[in-house]
MMTF fields as JSON, N, C-alpha, C and O atoms, coordinates in Angstrom:
{
  "mmtfVersion": "1.0.0",
  "mmtfProducer": "UNKNOWN",
  "numBonds": 523,
  "numAtoms": 524,
  "numGroups": 131,
  "numChains": 1,
  "numModels": 1,
  "chainsPerModel": [1],
  "groupsPerChain": [131],
  "chainIdList": ["A"],
  "bondAtomList": [4, 2, 8, 6, 12, 10, 16, 14, 20, 18, 24, 22, 28, 26, 32, 30, 36, 34, 40, 38, 44, 42, 48, 46, 52, 50, 56, 54, 60, 58, 64, 62, 68, 66, 72, 70, 76, 74, 80, 78, 84, 82, 88, 86, 92, 90, 96, 94, 100, 98, 104, 102, 108, 106, 112, 110, 116, 114, 120, 118, 124, 122, 128, 126, 132, 130, 136, 134, 140, 138, 144, 142, 148, 146, 152, 150, 156, 154, 160, 158, 164, 162, 168, 166, 172, 170, 176, 174, 180, 178, 184, 182, 188, 186, 192, 190, 196, 194, 200, 198, 204, 202, 208, 206, 212, 210, 216, 214, 220, 218, 224, 222, 228, 226, 232, 230, 236, 234, 240, 238, 244, 242, 248, 246, 252, 250, 256, 254, 260, 258, 264, 262, 268, 266, 272, 270, 276, 274, 280, 278, 284, 282, 288, 286, 292, 290, 296, 294, 300, 298, 304, 302, 308, 306, 312, 310, 316, 314, 320, 318, 324, 322, 328, 326, 332, 330, 336, 334, 340, 338, 344, 342, 348, 346, 352, 350, 356, 354, 360, 358, 364, 362, 368, 366, 372, 370, 376, 374, 380, 378, 384, 382, 388, 386, 392, 390, 396, 394, 400, 398, 404, 402, 408, 406, 412, 410, 416, 414, 420, 418, 424, 422, 428, 426, 432, 430, 436, 434, 440, 438, 444, 442, 448, 446, 452, 450, 456, 454, 460, 458, 464, 462, 468, 466, 472, 470, 476, 474, 480, 478, 484, 482, 488, 486, 492, 490, 496, 494, 500, 498, 504, 502, 508, 506, 512, 510, 516, 514, 520, 518],
  "bondOrderList": [1, 1, 1, 1, 1, 1, 1, 1, 1, 1, 1, 1, 1, 1, 1, 1, 1, 1, 1, 1, 1, 1, 1, 1, 1, 1, 1, 1, 1, 1, 1, 1, 1, 1, 1, 1, 1, 1, 1, 1, 1, 1, 1, 1, 1, 1, 1, 1, 1, 1, 1, 1, 1, 1, 1, 1, 1, 1, 1, 1, 1, 1, 1, 1, 1, 1, 1, 1, 1, 1, 1, 1, 1, 1, 1, 1, 1, 1, 1, 1, 1, 1, 1, 1, 1, 1, 1, 1, 1, 1, 1, 1, 1, 1, 1, 1, 1, 1, 1, 1, 1, 1, 1, 1, 1, 1, 1, 1, 1, 1, 1, 1, 1, 1, 1, 1, 1, 1, 1, 1, 1, 1, 1, 1, 1, 1, 1, 1, 1, 1],
  "groupList": [{"groupName": "MET", "atomNameList": ["N", "CA", "C", "O"], "elementList": ["N", "C", "C", "O"], "formalChargeList": [0, 0, 0, 0], "bondAtomList": [1, 0, 2, 1, 3, 2], "bondOrderList": [1, 1, 2], "singleLetterCode": "M", "chemCompType": "L-PEPTIDE LINKING"}, {"groupName": "LEU", "atomNameList": ["N", "CA", "C", "O"], "elementList": ["N", "C", "C", "O"], "formalChargeList": [0, 0, 0, 0], "bondAtomList": [1, 0, 2, 1, 3, 2], "bondOrderList": [1, 1, 2], "singleLetterCode": "L", "chemCompType": "L-PEPTIDE LINKING"}, {"groupName": "LYS", "atomNameList": ["N", "CA", "C", "O"], "elementList": ["N", "C", "C", "O"], "formalChargeList": [0, 0, 0, 0], "bondAtomList": [1, 0, 2, 1, 3, 2], "bondOrderList": [1, 1, 2], "singleLetterCode": "K", "chemCompType": "L-PEPTIDE LINKING"}, {"groupName": "ILE", "atomNameList": ["N", "CA", "C", "O"], "elementList": ["N", "C", "C", "O"], "formalChargeList": [0, 0, 0, 0], "bondAtomList": [1, 0, 2, 1, 3, 2], "bondOrderList": [1, 1, 2], "singleLetterCode": "I", "chemCompType": "L-PEPTIDE LINKING"}, {"groupName": "GLY", "atomNameList": ["N", "CA", "C", "O"], "elementList": ["N", "C", "C", "O"], "formalChargeList": [0, 0, 0, 0], "bondAtomList": [1, 0, 2, 1, 3, 2], "bondOrderList": [1, 1, 2], "singleLetterCode": "G", "chemCompType": "PEPTIDE LINKING"}, {"groupName": "HIS", "atomNameList": ["N", "CA", "C", "O"], "elementList": ["N", "C", "C", "O"], "formalChargeList": [0, 0, 0, 0], "bondAtomList": [1, 0, 2, 1, 3, 2], "bondOrderList": [1, 1, 2], "singleLetterCode": "H", "chemCompType": "L-PEPTIDE LINKING"}, {"groupName": "SER", "atomNameList": ["N", "CA", "C", "O"], "elementList": ["N", "C", "C", "O"], "formalChargeList": [0, 0, 0, 0], "bondAtomList": [1, 0, 2, 1, 3, 2], "bondOrderList": [1, 1, 2], "singleLetterCode": "S", "chemCompType": "L-PEPTIDE LINKING"}, {"groupName": "ASP", "atomNameList": ["N", "CA", "C", "O"], "elementList": ["N", "C", "C", "O"], "formalChargeList": [0, 0, 0, 0], "bondAtomList": [1, 0, 2, 1, 3, 2], "bondOrderList": [1, 1, 2], "singleLetterCode": "D", "chemCompType": "L-PEPTIDE LINKING"}, {"groupName": "VAL", "atomNameList": ["N", "CA", "C", "O"], "elementList": ["N", "C", "C", "O"], "formalChargeList": [0, 0, 0, 0], "bondAtomList": [1, 0, 2, 1, 3, 2], "bondOrderList": [1, 1, 2], "singleLetterCode": "V", "chemCompType": "L-PEPTIDE LINKING"}, {"groupName": "ASN", "atomNameList": ["N", "CA", "C", "O"], "elementList": ["N", "C", "C", "O"], "formalChargeList": [0, 0, 0, 0], "bondAtomList": [1, 0, 2, 1, 3, 2], "bondOrderList": [1, 1, 2], "singleLetterCode": "N", "chemCompType": "L-PEPTIDE LINKING"}, {"groupName": "GLU", "atomNameList": ["N", "CA", "C", "O"], "elementList": ["N", "C", "C", "O"], "formalChargeList": [0, 0, 0, 0], "bondAtomList": [1, 0, 2, 1, 3, 2], "bondOrderList": [1, 1, 2], "singleLetterCode": "E", "chemCompType": "L-PEPTIDE LINKING"}, {"groupName": "ARG", "atomNameList": ["N", "CA", "C", "O"], "elementList": ["N", "C", "C", "O"], "formalChargeList": [0, 0, 0, 0], "bondAtomList": [1, 0, 2, 1, 3, 2], "bondOrderList": [1, 1, 2], "singleLetterCode": "R", "chemCompType": "L-PEPTIDE LINKING"}, {"groupName": "THR", "atomNameList": ["N", "CA", "C", "O"], "elementList": ["N", "C", "C", "O"], "formalChargeList": [0, 0, 0, 0], "bondAtomList": [1, 0, 2, 1, 3, 2], "bondOrderList": [1, 1, 2], "singleLetterCode": "T", "chemCompType": "L-PEPTIDE LINKING"}, {"groupName": "GLN", "atomNameList": ["N", "CA", "C", "O"], "elementList": ["N", "C", "C", "O"], "formalChargeList": [0, 0, 0, 0], "bondAtomList": [1, 0, 2, 1, 3, 2], "bondOrderList": [1, 1, 2], "singleLetterCode": "Q", "chemCompType": "L-PEPTIDE LINKING"}, {"groupName": "ALA", "atomNameList": ["N", "CA", "C", "O"], "elementList": ["N", "C", "C", "O"], "formalChargeList": [0, 0, 0, 0], "bondAtomList": [1, 0, 2, 1, 3, 2], "bondOrderList": [1, 1, 2], "singleLetterCode": "A", "chemCompType": "L-PEPTIDE LINKING"}, {"groupName": "PHE", "atomNameList": ["N", "CA", "C", "O"], "elementList": ["N", "C", "C", "O"], "formalChargeList": [0, 0, 0, 0], "bondAtomList": [1, 0, 2, 1, 3, 2], "bondOrderList": [1, 1, 2], "singleLetterCode": "F", "chemCompType": "L-PEPTIDE LINKING"}, {"groupName": "TRP", "atomNameList": ["N", "CA", "C", "O"], "elementList": ["N", "C", "C", "O"], "formalChargeList": [0, 0, 0, 0], "bondAtomList": [1, 0, 2, 1, 3, 2], "bondOrderList": [1, 1, 2], "singleLetterCode": "W", "chemCompType": "L-PEPTIDE LINKING"}, {"groupName": "TYR", "atomNameList": ["N", "CA", "C", "O"], "elementList": ["N", "C", "C", "O"], "formalChargeList": [0, 0, 0, 0], "bondAtomList": [1, 0, 2, 1, 3, 2], "bondOrderList": [1, 1, 2], "singleLetterCode": "Y", "chemCompType": "L-PEPTIDE LINKING"}, {"groupName": "PRO", "atomNameList": ["N", "CA", "C", "O"], "elementList": ["N", "C", "C", "O"], "formalChargeList": [0, 0, 0, 0], "bondAtomList": [1, 0, 2, 1, 3, 2], "bondOrderList": [1, 1, 2], "singleLetterCode": "P", "chemCompType": "L-PEPTIDE LINKING"}],
  "groupTypeList": [0, 1, 2, 3, 4, 5, 1, 2, 6, 4, 7, 3, 3, 6, 8, 9, 7, 10, 4, 8, 3, 11, 10, 4, 12, 8, 8, 13, 3, 9, 11, 10, 10, 9, 13, 14, 1, 8, 7, 9, 4, 8, 13, 10, 15, 16, 17, 6, 18, 10, 7, 0, 6, 18, 8, 18, 1, 7, 10, 9, 13, 1, 1, 14, 15, 4, 15, 6, 11, 10, 10, 3, 10, 4, 14, 8, 2, 17, 2, 2, 7, 6, 15, 11, 1, 8, 12, 18, 2, 2, 4, 7, 15, 6, 9, 8, 10, 0, 16, 16, 11, 10, 7, 11, 11, 5, 15, 6, 15, 18, 1, 4, 8, 5, 10, 1, 13, 9, 1, 5, 1, 7, 0, 12, 2, 3, 5, 1, 7, 2, 14],
  "groupIdList": [1, 2, 3, 4, 5, 6, 7, 8, 9, 10, 11, 12, 13, 14, 15, 16, 17, 18, 19, 20, 21, 22, 23, 24, 25, 26, 27, 28, 29, 30, 31, 32, 33, 34, 35, 36, 37, 38, 39, 40, 41, 42, 43, 44, 45, 46, 47, 48, 49, 50, 51, 52, 53, 54, 55, 56, 57, 58, 59, 60, 61, 62, 63, 64, 65, 66, 67, 68, 69, 70, 71, 72, 73, 74, 75, 76, 77, 78, 79, 80, 81, 82, 83, 84, 85, 86, 87, 88, 89, 90, 91, 92, 93, 94, 95, 96, 97, 98, 99, 100, 101, 102, 103, 104, 105, 106, 107, 108, 109, 110, 111, 112, 113, 114, 115, 116, 117, 118, 119, 120, 121, 122, 123, 124, 125, 126, 127, 128, 129, 130, 131],
  "secStructList": [7, 7, 7, 4, 4, 4, 7, 7, 6, 6, 7, 3, 3, 3, 3, 3, 3, 6, 6, 3, 3, 3, 3, 3, 3, 3, 3, 3, 3, 3, 6, 6, 6, 6, 3, 3, 3, 3, 3, 7, 1, 1, 7, 3, 3, 3, 3, 7, 4, 4, 4, 3, 3, 3, 7, 5, 7, 7, 2, 2, 2, 2, 2, 2, 6, 6, 7, 3, 3, 3, 3, 3, 6, 6, 3, 3, 3, 3, 3, 3, 6, 6, 3, 3, 3, 3, 3, 1, 1, 6, 6, 7, 7, 1, 1, 3, 3, 3, 3, 3, 6, 6, 3, 3, 3, 3, 3, 1, 1, 7, 7, 5, 2, 2, 2, 2, 2, 2, 2, 2, 2, 2, 2, 2, 1, 1, 7, 7, 7, 7, 7],
  "xCoordList": [-99.23, -99.491, -98.194, -97.48, -97.905, -96.719, -97.143, -98.211, -96.29, -96.539, -95.918, -94.774, -96.67, -96.201, -94.897, -94.006, -94.79, -93.598, -92.337, -91.239, -92.461, -91.301, -90.823, -89.837, -91.519, -91.192, -90.448, -90.637, -89.599, -88.881, -89.008, -89.235, -88.859, -88.872, -87.765, -86.63, -88.105, -87.147, -87.242, -86.643, -87.991, -88.14, -88.93, -89.877, -88.532, -89.214, -90.146, -89.721, -91.422, -92.443, -93.363, -93.229, -94.284, -95.297, -96.633, -96.946, -97.422, -98.726, -99.819, -99.595, -100.993, -102.176, -102.915, -103.582, -102.792, -103.394, -104.676, -104.673, -105.77, -107.075, -106.996, -107.5, -106.354, -106.252, -105.015, -104.73, -104.259, -103.019, -101.853, -101.727, -101.0, -99.848, -98.696, -98.289, -98.179, -97.086, -95.977, -96.229, -94.75, -93.629, -93.581, -93.718, -93.387, -93.36, -92.335, -91.752, -92.127, -91.165, -91.901, -92.681, -91.638, -92.26, -91.709, -90.496, -92.619, -92.25, -92.346, -91.484, -93.415, -93.69, -94.52, -95.26, -94.392, -95.157, -96.041, -95.597, -97.301, -98.199, -98.632, -99.56, -97.95, -98.214, -99.592, -100.233, -100.048, -101.355, -102.489, -103.435, -102.391, -103.412, -103.105, -103.916, -101.935, -101.492, -101.468, -101.994, -100.834, -100.73, -99.345, -98.615, -99.009, -97.758, -98.055, -98.849, -97.409, -97.492, -96.463, -95.268, -96.934, -96.059, -96.14, -97.228, -94.973, -94.898, -94.94, -93.963, -96.066, -96.248, -95.818, -96.134, -95.109, -94.667, -95.629, -95.258, -96.867, -97.878, -98.221, -98.347, -98.368, -98.724, -98.314, -97.964, -98.363, -98.177, -99.561, -100.476, -99.705, -101.004, -100.788, -99.783, -101.733, -101.676, -102.232, -103.338, -101.471, -101.874, -101.932, -101.144, -102.867, -103.003, -102.184, -101.854, -101.854, -101.028, -101.564, -100.777, -102.884, -103.434, -103.227, -103.382, -102.879, -102.622, -101.131, -100.751, -100.284, -98.837, -98.273, -98.739, -97.269, -96.591, -95.122, -94.762, -94.272, -92.853, -92.566, -93.246, -91.56, -91.027, -90.003, -89.059, -90.155, -89.206, -87.784, -87.566, -86.83, -85.427, -84.956, -85.133, -84.357, -83.785, -82.579, -82.233, -81.953, -80.741, -80.979, -80.148, -82.098, -82.387, -82.462, -81.971, -83.074, -83.159, -81.763, -81.441, -80.936, -79.579, -78.76, -78.043, -78.863, -78.127, -78.627, -77.836, -79.927, -80.476, -79.957, -79.891, -79.591, -79.005, -77.506, -76.874, -76.937, -75.523, -74.603, -73.391, -75.152, -74.315, -73.663, -74.247, -72.45, -71.819, -71.943, -72.129, -71.841, -72.095, -70.835, -70.078, -70.614, -69.462, -69.889, -70.411, -69.663, -69.985, -68.788, -67.652, -69.063, -68.014, -68.519, -69.36, -68.004, -68.327, -69.822, -70.251, -70.613, -72.051, -72.838, -74.023, -72.197, -72.847, -72.667, -71.858, -73.429, -73.299, -73.093, -73.853, -72.044, -71.743, -72.057, -71.657, -72.783, -73.117, -72.367, -72.37, -71.723, -70.869, -71.243, -71.504, -71.261, -71.412, -70.531, -70.795, -69.486, -68.463, -67.976, -67.555, -68.021, -67.557, -68.704, -68.478, -69.921, -71.09, -71.179, -71.043, -71.406, -71.475, -72.761, -73.278, -73.267, -74.45, -74.196, -73.803, -74.417, -74.152, -75.395, -76.039, -75.721, -76.775, -76.082, -75.155, -76.514, -75.812, -75.87, -74.98, -76.909, -76.962, -77.666, -78.472, -77.339, -77.838, -79.366, -80.047, -79.897, -81.322, -82.093, -83.309, -81.415, -82.08, -81.871, -80.813, -82.891, -82.794, -83.542, -83.897, -83.778, -84.446, -83.453, -83.853, -82.163, -81.117, -79.98, -79.195, -79.898, -78.975, -78.071, -78.523, -76.795, -75.851, -75.328, -74.965, -75.291, -74.768, -73.839, -73.97, -72.898, -71.996, -71.444, -71.36, -71.076, -70.386, -69.433, -69.852, -68.151, -67.098, -67.271, -67.317, -67.37, -67.511, -68.964, -69.212, -69.914, -71.344, -71.817, -71.957, -72.066, -72.526, -73.943, -74.259, -74.794, -76.18, -76.582, -76.131, -77.442, -77.914, -79.438, -80.028, -80.065, -81.52, -81.902, -81.449, -82.732, -83.147, -84.593, -85.348, -84.953, -86.265, -86.101, -85.177, -86.983, -86.86, -87.038, -87.942, -86.18, -86.26, -86.964, -86.926, -87.602, -88.145, -87.095, -86.163, -87.25, -86.3, -86.239, -85.154, -87.401, -87.396, -86.639, -86.027, -86.67, -85.922, -84.421, -83.662, -83.985, -82.568, -82.157, -81.095, -82.999, -82.676, -82.511, -81.578, -83.415, -83.353, -82.179, -81.575, -81.843, -80.673, -79.391, -78.493, -79.31, -78.138, -77.966, -76.851, -79.065, -79.017, -78.56, -77.729, -79.105, -78.746, -77.268, -76.612, -76.748, -75.376, -74.356, -73.295, -74.655, -73.663, -73.94, -73.071, -75.166, -75.633, -75.797, -75.842, -75.888, -76.077, -77.335, -77.463, -78.268, -79.491, -79.16, -78.373, -79.747, -79.538, -80.572, -81.765, -80.123, -80.987, -80.606, -79.468, -81.554, -81.249, -80.336, -80.444, -79.43, -78.417, -79.018, -78.306],
  "yCoordList": [-68.199, -69.139, -69.883, -70.333, -70.004, -70.725, -71.986, -72.043, -72.99, -74.202, -74.039, -73.603, -74.387, -74.269, -75.058, -74.617, -76.204, -77.039, -76.41, -76.884, -75.344, -74.668, -73.494, -72.841, -73.226, -72.061, -72.451, -73.535, -71.538, -71.678, -70.361, -69.305, -70.442, -69.249, -68.301, -68.723, -67.024, -66.028, -65.735, -64.77, -66.555, -66.329, -65.056, -64.737, -64.335, -63.115, -63.449, -63.984, -63.125, -63.418, -62.21, -61.219, -62.305, -61.28, -61.842, -63.001, -61.032, -61.482, -60.521, -59.322, -61.079, -60.286, -60.055, -60.952, -58.855, -58.494, -57.714, -56.483, -58.44, -57.851, -56.884, -55.764, -57.332, -56.535, -55.68, -55.145, -55.533, -54.759, -55.748, -56.608, -55.62, -56.517, -55.942, -54.795, -56.771, -56.359, -57.407, -58.596, -56.941, -57.856, -58.213, -57.339, -59.491, -59.923, -61.013, -61.559, -61.316, -62.335, -63.454, -63.211, -64.687, -65.848, -65.983, -65.995, -66.086, -66.22, -67.681, -68.191, -68.346, -69.713, -70.423, -69.785, -71.74, -72.566, -73.516, -74.108, -73.657, -74.645, -75.573, -75.267, -76.7, -77.634, -78.295, -78.592, -78.527, -79.15, -78.264, -78.761, -76.956, -76.006, -75.468, -74.745, -75.819, -75.362, -73.828, -73.22, -73.22, -71.767, -71.363, -72.15, -70.1, -69.527, -68.237, -67.413, -68.068, -66.818, -65.876, -66.175, -64.726, -63.79, -62.419, -61.912, -61.82, -60.429, -59.577, -59.517, -58.92, -58.169, -56.704, -55.899, -56.359, -54.988, -54.172, -53.124, -54.643, -53.975, -54.841, -54.354, -56.145, -57.096, -58.5, -58.719, -59.436, -60.844, -61.439, -61.223, -62.198, -62.762, -64.1, -64.294, -65.023, -66.324, -66.213, -65.709, -66.678, -66.635, -68.041, -68.915, -68.239, -69.482, -69.367, -68.258, -70.495, -70.465, -69.542, -68.903, -69.462, -68.622, -67.129, -66.328, -66.741, -65.334, -65.0, -63.88, -65.974, -65.764, -65.984, -66.854, -65.194, -65.371, -65.004, -64.305, -65.476, -65.154, -63.692, -63.087, -63.145, -61.839, -62.129, -62.88, -61.557, -61.851, -61.426, -60.34, -62.293, -61.977, -60.975, -61.188, -59.885, -58.884, -58.247, -58.581, -57.333, -56.704, -55.959, -56.025, -55.258, -54.514, -55.449, -55.118, -56.615, -57.586, -58.083, -58.173, -58.405, -58.886, -57.829, -58.147, -56.589, -55.52, -55.333, -55.019, -55.519, -55.417, -56.54, -56.38, -57.669, -58.776, -58.578, -59.392, -57.521, -57.234, -57.779, -57.842, -58.176, -58.625, -57.419, -56.335, -57.605, -56.576, -57.001, -58.182, -56.046, -56.274, -56.027, -55.096, -56.892, -56.734, -57.129, -58.223, -56.225, -56.549, -57.225, -56.767, -58.337, -59.083, -59.499, -60.39, -58.856, -59.185, -59.337, -60.351, -58.364, -58.392, -59.099, -58.822, -60.013, -60.719, -59.9, -58.974, -60.258, -59.579, -60.629, -61.591, -60.426, -61.327, -60.614, -59.47, -61.31, -60.793, -61.643, -62.871, -60.982, -61.683, -61.318, -60.159, -62.334, -62.128, -63.171, -64.371, -62.701, -63.594, -64.496, -63.986, -65.806, -66.694, -67.254, -68.124, -66.778, -67.196, -66.316, -65.096, -66.928, -66.202, -66.528, -67.643, -65.519, -65.675, -64.874, -63.709, -65.49, -64.822, -64.87, -65.91, -63.718, -63.651, -63.365, -62.557, -64.015, -63.873, -62.474, -62.089, -61.71, -60.329, -59.483, -59.972, -58.223, -57.276, -57.296, -57.152, -57.474, -57.427, -58.694, -58.735, -59.735, -60.984, -62.023, -62.646, -62.2, -63.161, -64.456, -65.212, -64.706, -65.947, -67.069, -68.202, -66.763, -67.751, -67.437, -66.518, -68.195, -67.87, -69.064, -70.205, -68.766, -69.78, -69.316, -68.151, -70.236, -69.868, -70.955, -72.122, -70.553, -71.536, -71.071, -69.878, -72.045, -71.838, -73.014, -74.17, -72.699, -73.721, -74.601, -74.078, -75.924, -76.778, -77.104, -77.858, -76.555, -76.765, -75.728, -74.55, -76.176, -75.295, -75.683, -76.867, -74.684, -74.933, -73.936, -72.79, -74.404, -73.568, -73.631, -74.703, -72.476, -72.387, -71.61, -70.482, -72.206, -71.547, -71.055, -71.101, -70.59, -69.998, -68.963, -69.066, -67.972, -66.927, -67.51, -68.31, -67.104, -67.534, -66.466, -65.279, -66.913, -65.998, -65.756, -66.545, -64.674, -64.338, -65.466, -65.827, -66.033, -67.11, -68.333, -69.053, -68.579, -69.713, -69.462, -70.371, -68.229, -67.892, -68.074, -68.629, -67.606, -67.75, -69.23, -69.594, -70.07, -71.493, -72.193, -73.089, -71.803, -72.36, -71.946, -72.764, -70.679, -70.179, -70.95, -71.334, -71.174, -71.936, -73.373, -73.908, -73.989, -75.363, -75.486, -76.458, -74.509, -74.572, -74.141, -74.755, -73.1, -72.536, -72.851, -72.675, -73.319, -73.569, -72.272, -72.295, -71.123, -69.816, -69.192, -69.12, -68.739, -68.109, -66.754, -65.999, -66.442, -65.186, -64.171, -64.335, -63.13, -62.068, -60.761, -60.587, -59.832, -58.52, -57.763, -57.867, -56.995, -56.261, -55.089, -54.372],
  "zCoordList": [-26.805, -25.731, -25.404, -26.301, -24.124, -23.651, -22.922, -22.313, -22.994, -22.229, -20.846, -20.718, -19.828, -18.441, -18.25, -17.525, -18.889, -18.757, -19.309, -19.016, -20.11, -20.687, -19.84, -20.181, -18.736, -17.914, -16.65, -16.097, -16.212, -14.952, -14.191, -14.782, -12.896, -12.068, -12.546, -12.769, -12.7, -13.17, -14.655, -15.129, -15.411, -16.844, -17.111, -16.392, -18.149, -18.554, -19.714, -20.738, -19.531, -20.532, -20.683, -19.964, -21.615, -21.829, -21.354, -21.624, -20.649, -20.163, -20.623, -20.786, -20.822, -21.147, -19.837, -19.322, -19.308, -18.025, -18.301, -18.319, -18.515, -18.814, -19.997, -19.929, -21.083, -22.299, -22.405, -23.477, -21.31, -21.323, -21.369, -20.497, -22.396, -22.531, -21.708, -21.893, -20.791, -19.907, -19.936, -20.127, -19.744, -19.566, -18.093, -17.237, -17.789, -16.403, -16.164, -17.101, -14.897, -14.489, -13.765, -12.844, -14.2, -13.569, -12.155, -11.944, -11.19, -9.785, -9.356, -8.641, -9.807, -9.362, -10.428, -11.176, -10.491, -11.432, -10.633, -9.649, -11.061, -10.475, -11.608, -12.356, -11.722, -12.815, -12.684, -13.692, -11.449, -11.244, -11.769, -12.38, -11.53, -11.983, -13.383, -13.96, -13.93, -15.248, -15.318, -16.25, -14.291, -14.216, -13.728, -13.125, -14.011, -13.525, -12.781, -13.236, -11.629, -10.885, -11.492, -11.504, -12.0, -12.709, -12.06, -11.787, -11.813, -11.362, -12.622, -13.369, -12.859, -14.101, -13.991, -14.868, -12.933, -12.733, -11.895, -11.367, -11.766, -10.953, -9.749, -8.626, -10.012, -8.956, -9.401, -10.561, -8.471, -8.805, -9.024, -8.229, -10.124, -10.466, -11.163, -11.847, -10.987, -11.644, -13.061, -13.259, -14.041, -15.445, -16.029, -15.665, -16.929, -17.681, -18.972, -19.392, -19.6, -20.814, -21.915, -22.613, -22.081, -23.147, -22.899, -23.82, -21.667, -21.342, -21.311, -20.969, -21.67, -21.652, -23.048, -23.784, -23.407, -24.687, -24.515, -23.568, -25.431, -25.312, -25.649, -26.478, -25.0, -25.383, -26.474, -26.229, -27.677, -28.755, -28.39, -27.854, -28.686, -28.439, -29.481, -30.68, -29.022, -29.928, -29.254, -28.121, -29.964, -29.445, -28.132, -27.227, -28.021, -26.789, -25.588, -24.509, -25.773, -24.675, -24.295, -23.11, -25.287, -24.991, -24.255, -23.306, -24.684, -24.011, -22.581, -21.691, -22.346, -20.987, -20.091, -18.873, -20.686, -19.927, -19.703, -19.03, -20.25, -20.032, -21.108, -20.903, -22.258, -23.361, -24.015, -24.053, -24.532, -25.348, -26.804, -27.097, -27.709, -29.129, -29.932, -29.658, -30.949, -31.84, -33.25, -33.461, -34.227, -35.622, -36.269, -36.141, -36.977, -37.67, -39.054, -39.173, -40.082, -41.479, -41.73, -42.282, -41.342, -41.561, -40.478, -40.296, -39.753, -38.648, -37.371, -37.317, -36.359, -35.067, -33.994, -33.887, -33.197, -32.09, -30.788, -30.575, -29.92, -28.593, -27.574, -27.657, -26.61, -25.655, -24.231, -23.907, -23.398, -21.955, -21.286, -21.367, -20.629, -20.076, -21.21, -22.249, -21.046, -22.119, -22.954, -23.795, -22.741, -23.523, -24.761, -24.667, -25.93, -27.191, -27.941, -27.871, -28.664, -29.496, -30.773, -30.706, -31.929, -33.208, -34.088, -34.222, -34.688, -35.704, -37.034, -37.076, -38.135, -39.404, -40.007, -40.765, -39.677, -40.132, -39.079, -38.288, -39.098, -38.105, -38.023, -39.038, -36.82, -36.584, -36.922, -36.735, -37.418, -37.796, -36.701, -36.614, -35.87, -34.77, -35.083, -34.179, -36.386, -36.789, -37.06, -37.328, -36.992, -37.22, -36.242, -36.473, -35.165, -34.078, -33.776, -33.686, -33.623, -33.154, -31.803, -31.635, -30.838, -29.515, -29.027, -29.396, -28.192, -27.615, -26.287, -25.994, -25.509, -24.248, -24.1, -24.04, -24.041, -24.05, -25.276, -26.39, -25.117, -26.303, -26.652, -27.592, -25.922, -26.182, -27.197, -26.869, -28.453, -29.53, -29.933, -30.053, -30.142, -30.541, -31.624, -31.641, -32.523, -33.621, -33.675, -33.549, -33.863, -33.933, -35.182, -35.378, -36.024, -37.265, -37.168, -38.139, -35.986, -35.742, -34.631, -33.824, -34.581, -33.553, -32.143, -31.901, -31.239, -29.844, -29.009, -29.33, -27.943, -26.958, -25.881, -25.723, -25.152, -24.078, -23.05, -22.596, -22.675, -21.683, -22.2, -21.411, -23.511, -24.08, -23.983, -23.65, -24.273, -24.104, -22.649, -22.368, -21.718, -20.301, -19.929, -19.214, -20.416, -20.073, -20.76, -20.171, -21.992, -22.675, -21.957, -21.758, -21.573, -20.846, -19.538, -19.185, -18.822, -17.574, -17.834, -17.1, -18.875, -19.22, -19.584, -19.208, -20.311, -20.796, -19.744, -19.634, -18.973, -18.051, -16.576, -15.722, -16.287, -14.911, -14.128, -12.898, -14.839, -14.216, -14.83, -16.052, -13.973, -14.471, -15.062, -14.49, -16.188, -16.885, -16.42, -16.676, -15.741, -15.244, -15.89, -16.326, -15.958, -16.507, -15.561, -14.339, -16.162, -15.377, -14.638, -13.935]
}
């Protein structure tokens, strides 16, 4: 379940479309109705928080966003322009450090793709879209 207040237009999330789990993109938010309009790849439909969940952040998602990968002493660094994200060991996205210029942040819990998108926007003022 996702909170409507944590979503922005363009965020990538997972939706339960009548029992079928699909990845979708938030098109619009309606805070009064507590729903999000999501393009689920088939159609645009309004979803409630209980039908939405985060897409887990992993290497495949980062590569789809255009990040490049570099292994450094057991850790993995992902780079996109001057934005950096480091995981302490390969495949472990439960402990992530990210930075852009002098803004450094550390997260000791798994992030969702929409959270990375919103952090990237907050730090760089540029929305993160898939390449």
